[in-house]
Short mmCIF file of C-alpha atoms in Angstrom, two decimals:
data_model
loop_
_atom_site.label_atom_id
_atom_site.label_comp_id
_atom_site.label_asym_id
_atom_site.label_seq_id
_atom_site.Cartn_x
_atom_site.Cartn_y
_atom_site.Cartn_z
CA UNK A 202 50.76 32.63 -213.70
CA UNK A 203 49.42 31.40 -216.97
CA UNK A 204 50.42 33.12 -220.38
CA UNK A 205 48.55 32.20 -223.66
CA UNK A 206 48.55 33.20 -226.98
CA UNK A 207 45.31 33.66 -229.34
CA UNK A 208 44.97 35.22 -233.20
CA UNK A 209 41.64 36.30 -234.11
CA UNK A 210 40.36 38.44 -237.52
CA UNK A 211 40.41 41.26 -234.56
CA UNK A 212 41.90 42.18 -231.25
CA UNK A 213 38.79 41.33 -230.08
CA UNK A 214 38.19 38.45 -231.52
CA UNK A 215 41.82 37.13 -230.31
CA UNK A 216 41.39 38.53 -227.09
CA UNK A 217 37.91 36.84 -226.28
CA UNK A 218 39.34 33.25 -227.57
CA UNK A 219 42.55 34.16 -224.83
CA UNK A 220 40.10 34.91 -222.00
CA UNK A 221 37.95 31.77 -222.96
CA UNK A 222 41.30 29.96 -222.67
CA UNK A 223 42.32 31.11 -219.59
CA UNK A 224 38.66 31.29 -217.97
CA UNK A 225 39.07 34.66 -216.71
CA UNK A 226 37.68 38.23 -217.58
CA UNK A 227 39.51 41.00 -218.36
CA UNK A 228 40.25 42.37 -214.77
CA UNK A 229 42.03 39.08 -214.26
CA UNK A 230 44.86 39.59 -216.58
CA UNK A 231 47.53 41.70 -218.78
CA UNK A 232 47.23 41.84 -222.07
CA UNK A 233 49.96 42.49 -224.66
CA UNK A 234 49.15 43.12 -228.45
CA UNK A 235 51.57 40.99 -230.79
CA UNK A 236 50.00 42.11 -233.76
CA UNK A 237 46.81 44.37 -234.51
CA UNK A 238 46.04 42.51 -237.93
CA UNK A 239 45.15 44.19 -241.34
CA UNK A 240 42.00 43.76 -243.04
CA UNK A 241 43.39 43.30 -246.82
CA UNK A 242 42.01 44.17 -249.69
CA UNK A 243 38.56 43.02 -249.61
CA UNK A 244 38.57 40.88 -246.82
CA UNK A 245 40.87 38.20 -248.78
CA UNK A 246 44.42 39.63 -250.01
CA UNK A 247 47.25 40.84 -247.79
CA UNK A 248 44.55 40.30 -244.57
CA UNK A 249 46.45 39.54 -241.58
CA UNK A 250 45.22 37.90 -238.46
CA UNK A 251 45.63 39.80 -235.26
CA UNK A 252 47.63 37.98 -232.10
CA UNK A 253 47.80 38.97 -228.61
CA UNK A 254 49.33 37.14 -225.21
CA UNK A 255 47.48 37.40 -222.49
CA UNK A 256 48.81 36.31 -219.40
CA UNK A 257 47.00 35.50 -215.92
CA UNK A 258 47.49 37.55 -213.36
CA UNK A 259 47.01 36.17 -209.79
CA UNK A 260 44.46 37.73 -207.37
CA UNK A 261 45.06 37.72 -203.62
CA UNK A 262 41.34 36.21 -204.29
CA UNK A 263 43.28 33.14 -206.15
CA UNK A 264 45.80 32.88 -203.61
CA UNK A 265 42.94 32.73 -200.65
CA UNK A 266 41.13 29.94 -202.62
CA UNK A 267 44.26 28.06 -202.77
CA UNK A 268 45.65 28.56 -199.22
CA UNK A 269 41.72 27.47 -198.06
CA UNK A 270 41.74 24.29 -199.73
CA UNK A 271 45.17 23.20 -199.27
CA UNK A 272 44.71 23.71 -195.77
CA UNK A 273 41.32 21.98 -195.85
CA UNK A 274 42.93 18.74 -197.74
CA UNK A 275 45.91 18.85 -195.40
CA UNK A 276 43.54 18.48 -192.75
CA UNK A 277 41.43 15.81 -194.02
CA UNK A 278 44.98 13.62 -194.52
CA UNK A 279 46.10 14.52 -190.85
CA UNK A 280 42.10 12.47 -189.87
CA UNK A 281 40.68 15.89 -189.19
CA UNK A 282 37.51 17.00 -191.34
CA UNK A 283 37.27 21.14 -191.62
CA UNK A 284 36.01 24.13 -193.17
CA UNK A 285 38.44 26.63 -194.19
CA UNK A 286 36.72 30.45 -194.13
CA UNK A 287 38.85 33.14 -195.36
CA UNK A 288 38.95 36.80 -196.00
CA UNK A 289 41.58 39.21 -197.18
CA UNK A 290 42.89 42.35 -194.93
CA UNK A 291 45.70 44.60 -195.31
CA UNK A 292 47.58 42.45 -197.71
CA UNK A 293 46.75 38.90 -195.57
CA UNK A 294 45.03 36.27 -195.40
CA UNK A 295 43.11 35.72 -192.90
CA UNK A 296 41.94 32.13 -192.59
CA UNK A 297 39.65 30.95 -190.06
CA UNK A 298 39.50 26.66 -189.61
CA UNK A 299 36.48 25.55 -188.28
CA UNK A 300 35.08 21.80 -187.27
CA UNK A 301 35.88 18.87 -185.02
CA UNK A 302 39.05 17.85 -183.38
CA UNK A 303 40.61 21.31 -184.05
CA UNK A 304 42.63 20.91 -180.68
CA UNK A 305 44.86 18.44 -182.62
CA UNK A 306 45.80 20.98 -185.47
CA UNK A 307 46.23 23.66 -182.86
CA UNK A 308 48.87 21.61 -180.82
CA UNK A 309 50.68 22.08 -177.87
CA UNK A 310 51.20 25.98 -177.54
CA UNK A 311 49.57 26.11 -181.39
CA UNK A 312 53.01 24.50 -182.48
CA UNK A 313 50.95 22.73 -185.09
CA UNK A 314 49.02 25.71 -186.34
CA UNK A 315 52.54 27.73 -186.74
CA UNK A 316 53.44 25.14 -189.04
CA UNK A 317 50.74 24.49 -190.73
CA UNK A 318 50.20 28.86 -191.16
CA UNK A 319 54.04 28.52 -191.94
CA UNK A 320 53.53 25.87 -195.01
CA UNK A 321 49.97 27.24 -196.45
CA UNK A 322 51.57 30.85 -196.45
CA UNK A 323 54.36 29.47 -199.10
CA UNK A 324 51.98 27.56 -200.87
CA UNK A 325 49.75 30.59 -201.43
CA UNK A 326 52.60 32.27 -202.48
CA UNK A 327 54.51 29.72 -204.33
CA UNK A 328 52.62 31.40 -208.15
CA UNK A 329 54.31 34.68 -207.68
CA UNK A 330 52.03 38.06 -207.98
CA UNK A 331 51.79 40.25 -204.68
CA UNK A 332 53.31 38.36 -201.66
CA UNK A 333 51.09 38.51 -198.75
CA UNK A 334 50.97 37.30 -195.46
CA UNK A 335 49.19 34.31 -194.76
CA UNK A 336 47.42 34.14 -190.75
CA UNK A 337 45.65 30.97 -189.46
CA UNK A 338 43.76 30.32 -186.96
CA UNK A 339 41.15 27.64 -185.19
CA UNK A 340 37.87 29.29 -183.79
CA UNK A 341 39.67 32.25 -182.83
CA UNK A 342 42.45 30.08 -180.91
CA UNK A 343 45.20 33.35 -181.58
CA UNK A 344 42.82 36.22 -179.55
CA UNK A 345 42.14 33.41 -176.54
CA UNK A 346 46.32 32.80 -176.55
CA UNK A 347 47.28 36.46 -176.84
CA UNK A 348 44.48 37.22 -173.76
CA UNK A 349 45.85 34.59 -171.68
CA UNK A 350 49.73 35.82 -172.02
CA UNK A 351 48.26 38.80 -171.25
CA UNK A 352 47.22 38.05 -167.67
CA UNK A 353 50.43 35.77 -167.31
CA UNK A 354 52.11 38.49 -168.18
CA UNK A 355 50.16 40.93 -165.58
CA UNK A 356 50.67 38.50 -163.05
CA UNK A 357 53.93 37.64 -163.11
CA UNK A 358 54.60 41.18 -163.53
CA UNK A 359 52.56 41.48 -159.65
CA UNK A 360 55.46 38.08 -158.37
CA UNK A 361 58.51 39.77 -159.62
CA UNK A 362 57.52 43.48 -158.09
CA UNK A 363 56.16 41.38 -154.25
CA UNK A 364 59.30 39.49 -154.67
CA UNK A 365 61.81 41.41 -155.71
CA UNK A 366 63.01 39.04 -157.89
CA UNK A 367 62.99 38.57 -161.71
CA UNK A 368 60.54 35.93 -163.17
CA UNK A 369 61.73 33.58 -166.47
CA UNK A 370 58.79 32.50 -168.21
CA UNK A 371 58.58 29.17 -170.74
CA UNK A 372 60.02 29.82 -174.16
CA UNK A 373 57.78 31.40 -176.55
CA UNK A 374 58.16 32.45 -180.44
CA UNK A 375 58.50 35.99 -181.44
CA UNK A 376 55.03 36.87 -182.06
CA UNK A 377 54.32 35.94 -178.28
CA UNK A 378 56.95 36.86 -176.80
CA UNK A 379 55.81 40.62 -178.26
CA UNK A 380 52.51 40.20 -176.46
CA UNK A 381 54.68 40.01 -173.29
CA UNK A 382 56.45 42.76 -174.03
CA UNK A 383 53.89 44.90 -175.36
CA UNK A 384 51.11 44.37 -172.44
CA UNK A 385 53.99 45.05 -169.79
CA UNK A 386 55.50 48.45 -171.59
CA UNK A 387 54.83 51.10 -169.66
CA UNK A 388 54.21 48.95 -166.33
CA UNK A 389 55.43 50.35 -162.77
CA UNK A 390 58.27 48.82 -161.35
CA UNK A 391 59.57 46.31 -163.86
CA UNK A 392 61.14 46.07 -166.93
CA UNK A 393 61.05 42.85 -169.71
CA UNK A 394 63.90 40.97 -171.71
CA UNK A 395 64.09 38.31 -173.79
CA UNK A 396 67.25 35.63 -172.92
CA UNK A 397 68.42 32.52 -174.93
CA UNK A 398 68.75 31.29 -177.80
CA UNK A 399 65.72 30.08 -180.23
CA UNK A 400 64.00 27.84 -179.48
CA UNK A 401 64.61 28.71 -176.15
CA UNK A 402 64.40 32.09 -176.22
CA UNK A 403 61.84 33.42 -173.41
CA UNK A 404 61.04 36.53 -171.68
CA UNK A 405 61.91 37.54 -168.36
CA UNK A 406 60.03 40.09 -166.35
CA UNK A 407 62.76 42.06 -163.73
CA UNK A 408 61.90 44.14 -160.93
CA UNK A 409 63.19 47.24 -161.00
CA UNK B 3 50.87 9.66 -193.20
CA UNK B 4 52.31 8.75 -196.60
CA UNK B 5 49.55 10.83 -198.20
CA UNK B 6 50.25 13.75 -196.25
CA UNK B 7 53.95 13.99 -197.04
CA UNK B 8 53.00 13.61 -200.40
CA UNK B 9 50.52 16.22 -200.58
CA UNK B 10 52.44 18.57 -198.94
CA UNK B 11 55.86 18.06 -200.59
CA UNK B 12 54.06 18.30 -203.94
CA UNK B 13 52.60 21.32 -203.44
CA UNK B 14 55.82 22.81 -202.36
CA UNK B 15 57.71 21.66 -205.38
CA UNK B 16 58.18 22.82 -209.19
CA UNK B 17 58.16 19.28 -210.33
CA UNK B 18 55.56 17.59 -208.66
CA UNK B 19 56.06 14.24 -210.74
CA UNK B 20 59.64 13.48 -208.85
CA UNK B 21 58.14 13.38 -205.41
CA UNK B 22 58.07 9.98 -203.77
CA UNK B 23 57.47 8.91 -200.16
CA UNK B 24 58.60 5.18 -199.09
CA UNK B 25 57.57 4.27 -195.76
CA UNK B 26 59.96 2.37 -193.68
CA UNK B 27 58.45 0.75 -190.55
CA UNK B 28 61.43 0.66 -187.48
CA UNK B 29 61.12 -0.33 -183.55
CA UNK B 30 60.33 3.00 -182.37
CA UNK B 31 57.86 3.86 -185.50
CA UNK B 32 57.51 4.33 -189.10
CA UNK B 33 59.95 6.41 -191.28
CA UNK B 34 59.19 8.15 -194.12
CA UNK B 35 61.57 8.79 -196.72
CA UNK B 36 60.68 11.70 -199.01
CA UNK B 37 62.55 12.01 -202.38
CA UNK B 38 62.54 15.19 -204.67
CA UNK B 39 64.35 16.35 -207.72
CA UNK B 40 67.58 17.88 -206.76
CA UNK B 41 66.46 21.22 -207.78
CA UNK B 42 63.73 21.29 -205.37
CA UNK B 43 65.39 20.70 -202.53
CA UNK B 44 65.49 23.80 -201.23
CA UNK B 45 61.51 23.69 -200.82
CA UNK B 46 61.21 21.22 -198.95
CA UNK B 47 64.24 21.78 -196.68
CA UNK B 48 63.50 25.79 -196.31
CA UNK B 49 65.94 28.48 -195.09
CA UNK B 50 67.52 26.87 -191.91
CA UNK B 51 65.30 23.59 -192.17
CA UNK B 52 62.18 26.15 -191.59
CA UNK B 53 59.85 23.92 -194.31
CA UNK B 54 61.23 20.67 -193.44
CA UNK B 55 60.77 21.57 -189.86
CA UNK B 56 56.75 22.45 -190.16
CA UNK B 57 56.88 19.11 -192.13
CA UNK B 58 57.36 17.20 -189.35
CA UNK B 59 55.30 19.12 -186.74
CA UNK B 60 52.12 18.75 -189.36
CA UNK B 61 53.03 14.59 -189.96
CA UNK B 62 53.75 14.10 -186.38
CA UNK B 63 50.12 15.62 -185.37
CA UNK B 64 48.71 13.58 -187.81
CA UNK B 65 50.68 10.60 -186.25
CA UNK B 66 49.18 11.37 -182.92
CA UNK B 67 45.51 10.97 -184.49
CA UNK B 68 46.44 7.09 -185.15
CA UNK B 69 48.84 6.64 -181.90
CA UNK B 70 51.56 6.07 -184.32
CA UNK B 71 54.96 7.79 -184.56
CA UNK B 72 56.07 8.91 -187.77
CA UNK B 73 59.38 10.29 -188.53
CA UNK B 74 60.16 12.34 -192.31
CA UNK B 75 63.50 11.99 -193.22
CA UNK B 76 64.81 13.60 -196.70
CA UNK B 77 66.67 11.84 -198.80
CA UNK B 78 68.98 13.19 -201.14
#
């Protein structure tokens, strides 16, 4: 957030030269009057300019703009050249990365993409304003992931029940391991838990 | 690699200017040393070593790309 001052013969006046400072229009900041300035006596005695601060505000637009190109220049330093699209949804931001050799900023199990969402969403943040939530992903890597736990999920769900016995899957993060959870709630005949400690936690699907 | 730890810690930081990344080539790969003002610390290291964690994840993709191994190590 940037704050600057400005005096002017009017409010006007000092509030244009602000906005011309700050390169922004008027929906883009706050403005606070410091002084409304007095004409004087023809123009000339006791006339008093007028001063205002107007300070920045940030957009989620700003922080989107940011969190694009970061993650865009990140990429190019990692040897990977590509675009950053991004939109703005229920207080996120939604990038999307697309290009060549995405597969290496996904990593295994989109380990690298965690980290790289992780970093961009402080960075986006890191000006103050509204926090919000900051989602990457690689031509639509998340949605393919989430489908696929869903059918491990279904399936293992079909080995614990003809087996009778309880199935451990790999370790997961949070966000997947809800997938599991979620797809298998309400499910005949078993029941899911998570066991361990992170990073190890993982899910196990019980008969019941 | 050097770049990248730059890049990133800077960004991260309040006082961008103090950041400094010394690469130190060993047997099993090359370590990089990143420096920051005491007061930033805390961003680059994160609650429970969350930031400096992603650090390495991000550097040792980027590694991968060049069949090198690099290794971030924060130096107080």
């Amino acid at each position: 957030m940037r704050t600057v001052e400005a005096t002017g013969r009017t409010i006007e006046e000092a509030l244009a030269a602000a906005l011309a400072e700050l390169e922004a229009d008027r929906s883009q900041v706050e403005i606070e009057i410091l002084d409304e300035g007095a004409k004087g006596l023809f123009g000339i005695i006791g006339s008093k300019q007028a001063r205002v601060r107007v300070t920045r505000l940030v957009t989620p637009e700003d922080k989107a703009r940011k969190v694009a190109s970061w993650l865009e220049e990140a990429a190019g330093l990692m040897g990977v050249d590509v675009q950053a699209s991004w939109r703005i949804e229920d207080e996120s931001i939604l990038v999307n990365l697309s290009g060549e050799g995405l597969g290496l900023l996904i990593g295994r199990r989109g380990q690298t993409l965690d980290a790289l969402q992780y970093l961009a969403g402080m960075v986006g943040n890191k000006e103050g304003g509204e926090w919000l939530r900051v989602l990457v992903d690689a031509e639509g890597y998340r949605e393919r992931r989430a489908e696929s736990l869903r059918s491990l999920a279904l399936r293992s769900a079909d080995k614990a029940r003809r087996n009778g016995r309880r199935v451990v899957l790999e370790p997961m993060n949070a966000h997947e391991r809800r997938i599991i959870h979620l797809s298998l709630q309400g499910e005949e005949g078993v029941s899911t838990y998570s066991e361990g400690v992170e990073p190890y936690r993982r899910v196990v699907i019980a008969p019941r | 690699m050097k770049e990248l730890v730059e890049f990133i810690a800077k960004s991260l930081v309040d006082d961008p200017e103090a950041v400094s990344v010394v690469e130190c080539p060993r047997d099993r790969g090359t370590v990089l040393e990143l420096r920051v003002a005491p007061e930033d610390m805390g961003k680059v290291i994160g609650r429970q070593g969350r930031i400096a964690k992603a650090i390495r994840a991000v550097v040792k993709a980027g590694g991968t790309r060049q069949g090198k191994n690099y290794f971030v190590e924060i130096v107080d």
